[in-house]
Tab-separated table of C-alpha atoms in Angstrom:
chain	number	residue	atom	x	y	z
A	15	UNK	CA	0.000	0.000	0.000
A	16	UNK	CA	1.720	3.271	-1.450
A	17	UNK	CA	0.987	6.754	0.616
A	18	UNK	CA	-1.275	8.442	-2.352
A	19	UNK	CA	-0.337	11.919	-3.334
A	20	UNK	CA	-3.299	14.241	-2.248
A	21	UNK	CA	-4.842	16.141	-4.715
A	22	UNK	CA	-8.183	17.952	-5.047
A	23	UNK	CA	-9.698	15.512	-7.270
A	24	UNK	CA	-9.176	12.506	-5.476
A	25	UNK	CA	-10.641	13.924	-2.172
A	26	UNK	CA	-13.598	14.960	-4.442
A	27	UNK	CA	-13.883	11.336	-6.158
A	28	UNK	CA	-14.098	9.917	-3.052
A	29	UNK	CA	-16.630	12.242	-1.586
A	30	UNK	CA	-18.734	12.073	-4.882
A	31	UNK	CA	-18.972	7.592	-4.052
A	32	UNK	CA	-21.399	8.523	-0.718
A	33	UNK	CA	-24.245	10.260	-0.420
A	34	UNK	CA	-24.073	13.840	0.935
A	35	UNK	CA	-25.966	12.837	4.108
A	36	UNK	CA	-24.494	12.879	7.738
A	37	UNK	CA	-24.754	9.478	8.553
A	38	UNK	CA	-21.617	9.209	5.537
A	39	UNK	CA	-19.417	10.959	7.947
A	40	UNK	CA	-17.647	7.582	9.088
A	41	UNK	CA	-17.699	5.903	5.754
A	42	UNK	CA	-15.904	9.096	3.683
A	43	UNK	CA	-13.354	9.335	6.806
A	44	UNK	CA	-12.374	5.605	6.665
A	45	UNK	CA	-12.333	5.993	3.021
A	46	UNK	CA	-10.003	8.506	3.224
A	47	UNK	CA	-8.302	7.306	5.766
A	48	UNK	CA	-7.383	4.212	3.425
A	49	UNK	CA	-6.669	6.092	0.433
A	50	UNK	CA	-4.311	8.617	1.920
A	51	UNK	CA	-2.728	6.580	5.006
A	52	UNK	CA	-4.558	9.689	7.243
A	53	UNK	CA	-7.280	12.469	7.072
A	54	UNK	CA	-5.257	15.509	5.584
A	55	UNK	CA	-6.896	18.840	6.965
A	56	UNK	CA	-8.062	19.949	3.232
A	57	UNK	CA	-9.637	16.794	3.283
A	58	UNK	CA	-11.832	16.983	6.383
A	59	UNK	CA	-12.745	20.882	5.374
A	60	UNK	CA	-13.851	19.586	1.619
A	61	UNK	CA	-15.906	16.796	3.460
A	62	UNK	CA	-17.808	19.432	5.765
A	63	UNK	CA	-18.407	21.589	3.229
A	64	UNK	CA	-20.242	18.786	1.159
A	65	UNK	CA	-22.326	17.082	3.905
A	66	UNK	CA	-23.148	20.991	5.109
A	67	UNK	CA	-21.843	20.682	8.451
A	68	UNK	CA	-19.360	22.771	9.904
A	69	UNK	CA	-15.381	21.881	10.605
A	70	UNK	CA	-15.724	21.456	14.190
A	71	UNK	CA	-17.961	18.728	14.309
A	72	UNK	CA	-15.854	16.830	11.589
A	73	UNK	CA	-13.255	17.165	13.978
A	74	UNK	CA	-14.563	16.131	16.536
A	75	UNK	CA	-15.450	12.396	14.685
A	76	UNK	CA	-12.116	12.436	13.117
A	77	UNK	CA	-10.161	12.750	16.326
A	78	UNK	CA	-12.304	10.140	18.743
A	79	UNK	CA	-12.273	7.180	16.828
A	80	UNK	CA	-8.698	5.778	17.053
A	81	UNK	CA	-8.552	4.464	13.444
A	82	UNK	CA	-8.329	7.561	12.108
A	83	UNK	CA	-4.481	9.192	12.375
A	84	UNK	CA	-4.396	13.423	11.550
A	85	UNK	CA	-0.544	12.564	11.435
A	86	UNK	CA	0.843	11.380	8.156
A	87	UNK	CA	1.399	7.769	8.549
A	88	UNK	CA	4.607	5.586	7.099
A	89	UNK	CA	4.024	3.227	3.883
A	90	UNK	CA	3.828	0.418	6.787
A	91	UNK	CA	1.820	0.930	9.691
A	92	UNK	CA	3.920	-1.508	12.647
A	93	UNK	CA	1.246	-2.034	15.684
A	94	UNK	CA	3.033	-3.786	18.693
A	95	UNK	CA	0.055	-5.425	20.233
A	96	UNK	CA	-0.210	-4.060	24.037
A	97	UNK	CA	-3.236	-6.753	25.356
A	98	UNK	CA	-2.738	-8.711	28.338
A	99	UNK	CA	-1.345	-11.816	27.022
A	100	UNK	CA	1.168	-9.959	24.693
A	101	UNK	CA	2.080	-8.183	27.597
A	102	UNK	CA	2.331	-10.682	29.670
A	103	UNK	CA	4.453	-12.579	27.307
A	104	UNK	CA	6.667	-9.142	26.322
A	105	UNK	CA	4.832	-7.575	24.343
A	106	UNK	CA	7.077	-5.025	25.761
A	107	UNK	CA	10.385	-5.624	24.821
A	108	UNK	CA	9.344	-6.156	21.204
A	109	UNK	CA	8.311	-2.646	21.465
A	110	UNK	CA	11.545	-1.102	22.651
A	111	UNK	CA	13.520	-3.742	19.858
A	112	UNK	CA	11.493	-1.662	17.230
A	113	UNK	CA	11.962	1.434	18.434
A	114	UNK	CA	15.866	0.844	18.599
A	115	UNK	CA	15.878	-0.838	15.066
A	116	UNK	CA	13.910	2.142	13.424
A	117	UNK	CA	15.050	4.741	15.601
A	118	UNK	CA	12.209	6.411	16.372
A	119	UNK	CA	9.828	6.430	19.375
A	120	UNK	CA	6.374	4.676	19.428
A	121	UNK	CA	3.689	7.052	17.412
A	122	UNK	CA	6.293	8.169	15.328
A	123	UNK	CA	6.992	7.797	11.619
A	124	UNK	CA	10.629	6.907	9.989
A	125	UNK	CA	12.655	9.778	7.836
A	126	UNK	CA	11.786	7.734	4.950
A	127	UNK	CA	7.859	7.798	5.498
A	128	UNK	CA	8.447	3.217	5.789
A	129	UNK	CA	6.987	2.868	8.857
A	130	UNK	CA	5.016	4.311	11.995
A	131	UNK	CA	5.258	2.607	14.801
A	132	UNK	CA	2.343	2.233	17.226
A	133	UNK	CA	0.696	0.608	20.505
A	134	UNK	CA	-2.378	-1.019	20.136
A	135	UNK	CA	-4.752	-2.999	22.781
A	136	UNK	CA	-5.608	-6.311	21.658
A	137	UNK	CA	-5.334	-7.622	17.566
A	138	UNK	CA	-7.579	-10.694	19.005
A	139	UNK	CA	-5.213	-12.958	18.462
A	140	UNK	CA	-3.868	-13.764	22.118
A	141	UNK	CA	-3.206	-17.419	21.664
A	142	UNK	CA	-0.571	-16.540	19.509
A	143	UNK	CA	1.322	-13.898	21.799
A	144	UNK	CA	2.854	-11.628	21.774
A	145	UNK	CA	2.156	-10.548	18.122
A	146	UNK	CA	3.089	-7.616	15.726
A	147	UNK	CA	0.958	-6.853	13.227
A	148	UNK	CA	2.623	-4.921	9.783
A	149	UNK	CA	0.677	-3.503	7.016
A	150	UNK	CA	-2.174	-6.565	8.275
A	151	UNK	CA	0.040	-9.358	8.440
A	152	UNK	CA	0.183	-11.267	11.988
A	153	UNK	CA	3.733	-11.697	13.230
A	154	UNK	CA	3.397	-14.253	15.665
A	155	UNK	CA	5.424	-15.701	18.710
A	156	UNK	CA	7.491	-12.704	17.961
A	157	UNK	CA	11.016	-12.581	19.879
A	158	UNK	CA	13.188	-9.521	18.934
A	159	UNK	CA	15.962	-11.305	17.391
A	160	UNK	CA	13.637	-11.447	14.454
A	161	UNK	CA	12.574	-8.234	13.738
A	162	UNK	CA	15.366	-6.979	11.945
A	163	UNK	CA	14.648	-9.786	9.202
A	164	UNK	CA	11.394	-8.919	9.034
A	165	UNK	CA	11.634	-5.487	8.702
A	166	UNK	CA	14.214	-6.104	5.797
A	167	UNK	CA	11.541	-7.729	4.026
A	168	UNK	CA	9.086	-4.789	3.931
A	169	UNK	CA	12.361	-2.266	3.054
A	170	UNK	CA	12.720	-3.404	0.132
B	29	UNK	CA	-50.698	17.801	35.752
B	30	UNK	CA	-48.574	15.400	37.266
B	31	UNK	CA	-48.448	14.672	41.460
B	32	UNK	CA	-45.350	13.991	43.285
B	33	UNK	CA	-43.287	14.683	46.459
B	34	UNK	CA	-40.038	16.839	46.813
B	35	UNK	CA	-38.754	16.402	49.697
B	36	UNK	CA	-41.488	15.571	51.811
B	37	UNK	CA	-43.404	18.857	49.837
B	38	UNK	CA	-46.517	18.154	47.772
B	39	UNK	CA	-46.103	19.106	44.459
B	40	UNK	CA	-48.332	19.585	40.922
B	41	UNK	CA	-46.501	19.648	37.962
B	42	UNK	CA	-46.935	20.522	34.408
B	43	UNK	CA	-46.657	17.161	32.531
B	44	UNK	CA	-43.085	16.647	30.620
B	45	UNK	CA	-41.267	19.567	32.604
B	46	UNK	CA	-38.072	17.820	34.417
B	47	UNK	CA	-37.488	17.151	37.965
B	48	UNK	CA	-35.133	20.088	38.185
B	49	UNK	CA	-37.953	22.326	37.267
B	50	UNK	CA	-40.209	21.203	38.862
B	51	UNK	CA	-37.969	21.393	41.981
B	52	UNK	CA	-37.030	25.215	40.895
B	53	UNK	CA	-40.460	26.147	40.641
B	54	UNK	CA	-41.657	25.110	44.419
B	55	UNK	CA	-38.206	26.854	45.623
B	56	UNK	CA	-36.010	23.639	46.477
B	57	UNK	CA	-32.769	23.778	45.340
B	58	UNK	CA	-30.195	21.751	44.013
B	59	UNK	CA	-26.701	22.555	43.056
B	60	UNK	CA	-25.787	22.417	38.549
B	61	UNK	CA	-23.220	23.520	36.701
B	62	UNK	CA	-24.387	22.378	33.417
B	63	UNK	CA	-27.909	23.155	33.346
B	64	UNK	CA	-28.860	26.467	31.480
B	65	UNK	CA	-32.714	27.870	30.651
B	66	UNK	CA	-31.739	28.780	27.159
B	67	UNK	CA	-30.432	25.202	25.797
B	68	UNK	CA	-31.600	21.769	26.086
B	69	UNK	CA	-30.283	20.047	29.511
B	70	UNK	CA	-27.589	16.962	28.781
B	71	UNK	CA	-27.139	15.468	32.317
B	72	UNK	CA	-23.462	16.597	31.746
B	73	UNK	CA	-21.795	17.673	35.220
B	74	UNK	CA	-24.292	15.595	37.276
B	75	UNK	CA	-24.649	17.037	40.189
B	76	UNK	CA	-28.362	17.612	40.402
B	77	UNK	CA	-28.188	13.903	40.981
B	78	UNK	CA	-31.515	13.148	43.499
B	79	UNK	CA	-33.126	9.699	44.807
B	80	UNK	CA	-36.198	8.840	43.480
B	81	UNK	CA	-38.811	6.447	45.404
B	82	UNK	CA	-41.610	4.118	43.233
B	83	UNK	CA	-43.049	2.390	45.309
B	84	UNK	CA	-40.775	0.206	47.633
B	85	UNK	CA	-37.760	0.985	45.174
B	86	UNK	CA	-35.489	4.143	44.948
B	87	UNK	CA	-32.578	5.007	42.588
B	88	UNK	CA	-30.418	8.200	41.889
B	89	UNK	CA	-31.175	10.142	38.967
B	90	UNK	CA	-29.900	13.258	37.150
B	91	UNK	CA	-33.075	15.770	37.747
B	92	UNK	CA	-32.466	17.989	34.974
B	93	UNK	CA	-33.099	14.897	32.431
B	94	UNK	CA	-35.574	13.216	34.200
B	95	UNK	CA	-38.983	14.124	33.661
B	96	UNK	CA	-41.488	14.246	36.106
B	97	UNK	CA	-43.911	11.083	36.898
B	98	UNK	CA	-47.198	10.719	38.989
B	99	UNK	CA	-46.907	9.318	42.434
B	100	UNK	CA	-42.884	9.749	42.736
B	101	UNK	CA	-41.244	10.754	45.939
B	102	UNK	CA	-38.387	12.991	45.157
B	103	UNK	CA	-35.288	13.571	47.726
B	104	UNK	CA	-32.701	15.847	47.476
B	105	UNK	CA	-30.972	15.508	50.523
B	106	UNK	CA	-30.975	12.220	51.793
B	107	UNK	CA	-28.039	10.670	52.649
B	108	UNK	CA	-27.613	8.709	49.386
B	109	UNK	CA	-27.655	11.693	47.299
B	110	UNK	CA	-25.554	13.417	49.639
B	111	UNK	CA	-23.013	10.755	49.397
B	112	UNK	CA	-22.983	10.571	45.532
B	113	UNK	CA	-23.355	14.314	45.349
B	114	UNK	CA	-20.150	14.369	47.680
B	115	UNK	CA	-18.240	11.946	45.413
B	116	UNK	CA	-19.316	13.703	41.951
B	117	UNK	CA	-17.886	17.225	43.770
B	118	UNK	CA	-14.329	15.427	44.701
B	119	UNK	CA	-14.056	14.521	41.464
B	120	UNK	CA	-14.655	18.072	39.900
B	121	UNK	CA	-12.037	19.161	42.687
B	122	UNK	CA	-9.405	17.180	41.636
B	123	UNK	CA	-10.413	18.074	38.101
B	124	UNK	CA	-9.898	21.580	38.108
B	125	UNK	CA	-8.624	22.823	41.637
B	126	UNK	CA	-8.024	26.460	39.736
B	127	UNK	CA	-11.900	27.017	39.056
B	128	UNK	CA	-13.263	29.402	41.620
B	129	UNK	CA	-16.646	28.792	40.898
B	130	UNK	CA	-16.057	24.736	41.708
B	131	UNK	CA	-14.177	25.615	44.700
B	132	UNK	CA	-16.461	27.686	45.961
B	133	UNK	CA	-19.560	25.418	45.324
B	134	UNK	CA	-16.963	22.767	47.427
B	135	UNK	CA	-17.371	24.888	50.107
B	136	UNK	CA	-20.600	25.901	49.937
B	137	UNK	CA	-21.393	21.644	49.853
B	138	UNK	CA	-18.781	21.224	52.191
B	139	UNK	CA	-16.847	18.976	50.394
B	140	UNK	CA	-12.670	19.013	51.023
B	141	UNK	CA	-10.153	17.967	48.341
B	142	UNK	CA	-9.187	13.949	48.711
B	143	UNK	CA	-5.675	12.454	48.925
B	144	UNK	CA	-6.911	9.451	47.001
B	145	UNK	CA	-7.488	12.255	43.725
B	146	UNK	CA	-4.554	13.005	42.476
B	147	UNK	CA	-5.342	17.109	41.619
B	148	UNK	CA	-5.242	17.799	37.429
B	149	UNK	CA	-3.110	20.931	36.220
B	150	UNK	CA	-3.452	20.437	32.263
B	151	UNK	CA	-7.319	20.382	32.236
B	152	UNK	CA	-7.800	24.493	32.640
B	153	UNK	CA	-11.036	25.075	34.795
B	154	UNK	CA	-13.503	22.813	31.965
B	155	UNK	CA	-15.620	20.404	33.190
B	156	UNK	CA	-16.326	19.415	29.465
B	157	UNK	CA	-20.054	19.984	30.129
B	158	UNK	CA	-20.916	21.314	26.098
B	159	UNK	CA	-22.313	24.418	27.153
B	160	UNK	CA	-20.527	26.689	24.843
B	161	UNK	CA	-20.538	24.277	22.116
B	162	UNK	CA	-24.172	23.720	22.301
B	163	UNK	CA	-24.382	27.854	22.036
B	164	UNK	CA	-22.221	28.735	19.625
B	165	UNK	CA	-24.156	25.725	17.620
B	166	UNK	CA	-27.592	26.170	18.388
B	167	UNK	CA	-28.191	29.858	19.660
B	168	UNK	CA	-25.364	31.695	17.504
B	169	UNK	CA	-25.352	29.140	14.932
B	170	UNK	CA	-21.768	29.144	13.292
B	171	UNK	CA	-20.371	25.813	15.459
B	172	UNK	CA	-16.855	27.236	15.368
B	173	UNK	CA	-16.005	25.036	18.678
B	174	UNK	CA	-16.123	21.065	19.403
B	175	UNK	CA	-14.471	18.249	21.066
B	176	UNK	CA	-11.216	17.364	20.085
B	177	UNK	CA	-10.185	13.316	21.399
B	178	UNK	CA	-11.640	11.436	23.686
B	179	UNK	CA	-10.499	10.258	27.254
B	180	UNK	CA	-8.505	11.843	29.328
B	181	UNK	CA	-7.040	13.918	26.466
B	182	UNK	CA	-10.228	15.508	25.531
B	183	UNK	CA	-10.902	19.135	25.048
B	184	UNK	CA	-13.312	21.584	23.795
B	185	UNK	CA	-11.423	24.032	21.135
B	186	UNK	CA	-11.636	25.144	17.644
B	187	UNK	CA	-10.681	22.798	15.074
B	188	UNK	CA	-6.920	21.728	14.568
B	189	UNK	CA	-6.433	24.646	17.841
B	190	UNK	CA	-6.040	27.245	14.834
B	191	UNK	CA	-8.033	29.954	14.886
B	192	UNK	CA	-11.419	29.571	13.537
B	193	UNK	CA	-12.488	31.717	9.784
B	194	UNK	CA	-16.218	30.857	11.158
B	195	UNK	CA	-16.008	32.234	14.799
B	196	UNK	CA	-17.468	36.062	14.819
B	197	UNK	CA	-15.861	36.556	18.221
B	198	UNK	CA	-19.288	37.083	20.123
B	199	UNK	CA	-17.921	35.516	23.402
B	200	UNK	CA	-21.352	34.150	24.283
B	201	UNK	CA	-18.875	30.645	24.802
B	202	UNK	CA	-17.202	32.785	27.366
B	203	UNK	CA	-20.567	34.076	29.160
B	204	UNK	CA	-22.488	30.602	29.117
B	205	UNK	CA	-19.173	28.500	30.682
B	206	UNK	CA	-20.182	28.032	34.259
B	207	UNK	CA	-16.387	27.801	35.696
B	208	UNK	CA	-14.799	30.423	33.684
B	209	UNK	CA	-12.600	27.990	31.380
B	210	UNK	CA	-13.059	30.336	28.032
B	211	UNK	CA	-10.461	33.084	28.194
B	212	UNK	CA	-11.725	36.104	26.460
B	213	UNK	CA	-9.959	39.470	27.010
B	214	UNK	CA	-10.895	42.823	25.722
B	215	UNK	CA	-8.964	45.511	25.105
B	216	UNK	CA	-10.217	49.024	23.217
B	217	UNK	CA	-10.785	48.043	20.107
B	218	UNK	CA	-9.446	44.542	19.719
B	219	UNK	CA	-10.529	41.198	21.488
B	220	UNK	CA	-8.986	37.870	22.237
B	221	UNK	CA	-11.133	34.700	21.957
B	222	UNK	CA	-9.849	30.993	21.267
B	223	UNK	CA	-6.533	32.449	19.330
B	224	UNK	CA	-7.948	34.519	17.415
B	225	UNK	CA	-7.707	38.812	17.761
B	226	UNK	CA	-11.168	40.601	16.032
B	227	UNK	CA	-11.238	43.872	15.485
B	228	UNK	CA	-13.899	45.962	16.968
B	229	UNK	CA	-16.627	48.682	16.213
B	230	UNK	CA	-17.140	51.649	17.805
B	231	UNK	CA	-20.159	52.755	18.071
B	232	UNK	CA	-20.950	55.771	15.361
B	233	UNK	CA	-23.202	57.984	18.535
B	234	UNK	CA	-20.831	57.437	21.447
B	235	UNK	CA	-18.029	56.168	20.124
B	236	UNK	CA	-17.083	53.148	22.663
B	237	UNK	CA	-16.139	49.528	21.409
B	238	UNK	CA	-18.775	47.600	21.752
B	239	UNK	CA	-18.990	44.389	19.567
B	240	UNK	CA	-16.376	42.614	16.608
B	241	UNK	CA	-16.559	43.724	13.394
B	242	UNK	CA	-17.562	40.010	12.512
B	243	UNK	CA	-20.407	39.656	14.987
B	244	UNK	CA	-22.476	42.983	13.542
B	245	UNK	CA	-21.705	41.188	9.809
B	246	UNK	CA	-22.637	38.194	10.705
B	247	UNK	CA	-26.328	39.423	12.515
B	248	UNK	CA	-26.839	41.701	9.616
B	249	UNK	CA	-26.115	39.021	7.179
B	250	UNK	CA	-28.988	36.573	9.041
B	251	UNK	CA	-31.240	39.560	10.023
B	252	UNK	CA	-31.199	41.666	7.068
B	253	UNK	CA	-30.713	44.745	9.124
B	254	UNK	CA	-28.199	47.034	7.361
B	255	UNK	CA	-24.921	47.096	9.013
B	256	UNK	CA	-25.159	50.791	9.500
B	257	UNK	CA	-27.980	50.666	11.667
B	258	UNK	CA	-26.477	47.888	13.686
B	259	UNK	CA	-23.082	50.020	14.084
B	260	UNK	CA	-25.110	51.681	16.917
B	261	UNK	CA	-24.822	50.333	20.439
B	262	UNK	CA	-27.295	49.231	22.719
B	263	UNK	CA	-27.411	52.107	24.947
B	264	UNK	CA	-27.462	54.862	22.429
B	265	UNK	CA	-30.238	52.962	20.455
C-alpha cells in the first residue's frame, strides 16, 4: 500500500462515491483514511463543506475514533500489540527492539515515510502472543531477534 | 398535571417539565453547573443527581433529564444523594482545583479535596459539560467550537487549535461556561477569543467599542438589518 499523493480531485472522487448525508461521515473518513494513510486537513474541510456541516464537528469524529491518524502515517503501519497476554508474554520488549531498530519512538513515523510505529490494545489474536501486526500481516510468537529480518523484508 | 413529592413537599406539575424544574419552581434547590434555561439540559456535570422512590424501590437520577412522573417521591438531601453528590464534587475538585466557581460550590457543599485524587493541572477550569458548544451551535449558529479526542485527552477548542475563519468573536462561549474555562480578554478596540484577535466597532453615537466587526456582519447578514444601523450600540439605540 503506497501513501497516495493528495490532490483535489481525489478527495472529491471519493466524496462524490457517498451520499451527501451525515450518517456518511464515518464511511468518507475511513475511506479517506485508506486512500491517503490519514485524514489531511483539506480533506476533512472539503468533506464538511459537502455534507453541510461545519469543521468542528468533523473534527470532533475524526479525532475520537482511534482508526483515524491526523498525522501522516509511514508506507507500513507496525502495531506492537499491548493486550494482556502480549504483555504478559513481552509484548514489551518487542516494542523497545522496534523502536531501537527504526530509531524512532512509538507514534512516530521513519525519515523515509516506511513505517510508523504504534501501541495497540488487543489484535484478538492472544493465543498466539505476543504478536506484531505490519501492514495486516500477523507476526506471531514474535522474539526480537527477528525483527530486523522482518523489517528487511518490507524495506525493500 | 402530574403529582409527586419533593422532599417531603406536595407538588403539581406541568406534565413533561423535568425534575429540576419542577424542583425550581416550588423553591427547592439543588446545586448544577451544566444546566442552562436557554439550551436543552444533557445530564453533563451531574450534580443535580436526586433519589427517586416508586413504590418500595429508589434510585439516583440526574433531575435535569428526568422528567417528572405521577406518584414519585423525590429527595434531594438524603443521605444517598448526599453521598454521591459528595463523590461527583471530589471529582470536579481534583479536576480543576483552579476554578473558583467549583471551589467555591466545594465549600458551599462542604466537600474538602481527597488524597486518594490526584489534583489535574493540564485540564484548565472545563468540566467538558458542552455548554458553549451547544451555544455557539444552536443559539449563535456558526459551530466554530467542538471536542477534540476522547479520554482523558479531551478538550473543547476550535478545530486543529487554529483559529477559527467561522467564529465572529461574540464571546457568548465565554458568558455561558459556568467555571470560567473560556479566556476572552478585551482591550479598546481589539478582542482575544480561542486564538484569534477581532477587530472591533465603535459605536458611530458614542463612540465606545462595543462588539467585533464580525459579529455585527454576521447578525446583519442573518437579520437583514443594514450594518449601519447595527453600528449603533445598545445604549445609544
Amino acid at each position: 500500500m503506497n501513501t497516495q499523493k493528495i490532490t483535489k480531485n481525489k478527495i472529491k472522487g471519493i466524496i462524490g462515491r457517498h451520499e451527501a448525508e451525515k450518517t456518511s461521515l464515518i464511511a468518507i473518513l475511513q475511506d479517506m483514511q485508506n486512500e491517503f494513510r490519514y485524514l489531511p486537513k483539506e480533506a476533512l474541510v472539503a468533506v464538511g463543506k459537502h455534507l453541510d456541516m461545519p469543521l468542528a464537528r468533523v473534527y470532533e469524529v475524526a479525532t475520537f475514533y482511534n482508526a483515524f491518524s491526523l498525522k501522516p502515517r509511514g508506507r507500513y503501519l507496525v502495531e506492537v500489540c499491548a493486550g494482556t497476554a502480549c504483555h504478559v508474554k513481552g509484548g514489551f520488549n518487542l516494542l523497545a527492539k522496534l523502536e531501537r531498530e527504526l530509531k524512532i519512538e512509538c507514534g512516530q513515523t521513519t525519515k523515509d515515510g516506511t513505517f510508523t510505529l504504534e501501541q495497540v490494545r488487543c489484535l484478538g489474536c492472544c493465543s498466539l502472543a505476543p504478536v506484531v501486526r505490519i501492514d495486516n500481516d500477523i507476526h506471531a510468537y514474535l522474539t526480537q531477534d527477528k525483527i530486523p529480518r522482518i523489517l528487511k523484508k518490507y524495506r525493500k | 398535571m402530574v403529582n409527586l413529592v419533593i422532599d417531603g413537599k406536595k407538588i403539581q406539575a406541568k406534565e413533561g417539565i423535568t425534575l429540576l424544574e419542577a424542583a425550581r419552581e416550588n423553591g427547592i434547590d439543588i446545586p448544577t453547573l451544566c444546566s442552562h434555561e436557554s439550551l436543552e439540559p444533557s445530564g453533563a456535570c451531574r450534580l443535580c443527581s436526586v433519589e427517586v422512590t416508586k413504590g418500595n424501590r429508589s434510585k439516583i437520577v440526574t433531575s435535569c433529564i428526568y422528567t417528572v412522573e405521577e406518584g414519585i417521591k423525590v429527595n434531594t438531601e438524603s443521605e444517598r444523594v448526599k453521598k454521591v453528590r459528595k463523590l461527583i464534587m471530589e471529582l470536579l475538585l481534583a479536576r480543576n482545583p483552579d476554578s473558583d466557581v467549583i471551589i467555591e460550590l466545594a465549600e458551599k457543599l462542604g466537600v474538602k479535596p481527597q488524597k486518594r485524587f490526584l489534583p489535574d493541572h493540564d485540564k484548565g477550569k472545563c468540566i467538558l459539560c458542552r455548554l458553549c458548544i451547544k451555544t455557539c451551535e444552536t443559539i449563535v449558529g456558526v459551530s466554530a467550537i467542538g471536542f477534540s479526542s476522547r479520554g482523558a485527552t479531551k478538550i473543547v477548542g476550535t478545530p486543529f487549535d487554529e483559529e477559527s475563519d467561522v467564529c465572529i468573536g461574540c464571546g457568548a462561549c465565554a458568558y455561558v461556561c459556568p467555571t470560567g474555562h473560556i479566556q476572552m480578554e478585551t482591550t479598546g478596540d481589539t478582542r482575544t477569543i480561542w486564538g484569534r484577535t477581532f477587530k472591533m466597532t465603535a459605536c458611530n453615537v458614542c463612540g465606545r467599542y462595543f462588539a467585533p466587526e464580525d459579529q455585527l456582519k454576521y447578525i446583519s447578514q442573518k437579520t437583514g438589518v443594514p450594518l449601519k444601523e447595527l453600528s449603533t450600540c445598545t445604549s445609544c439605540r
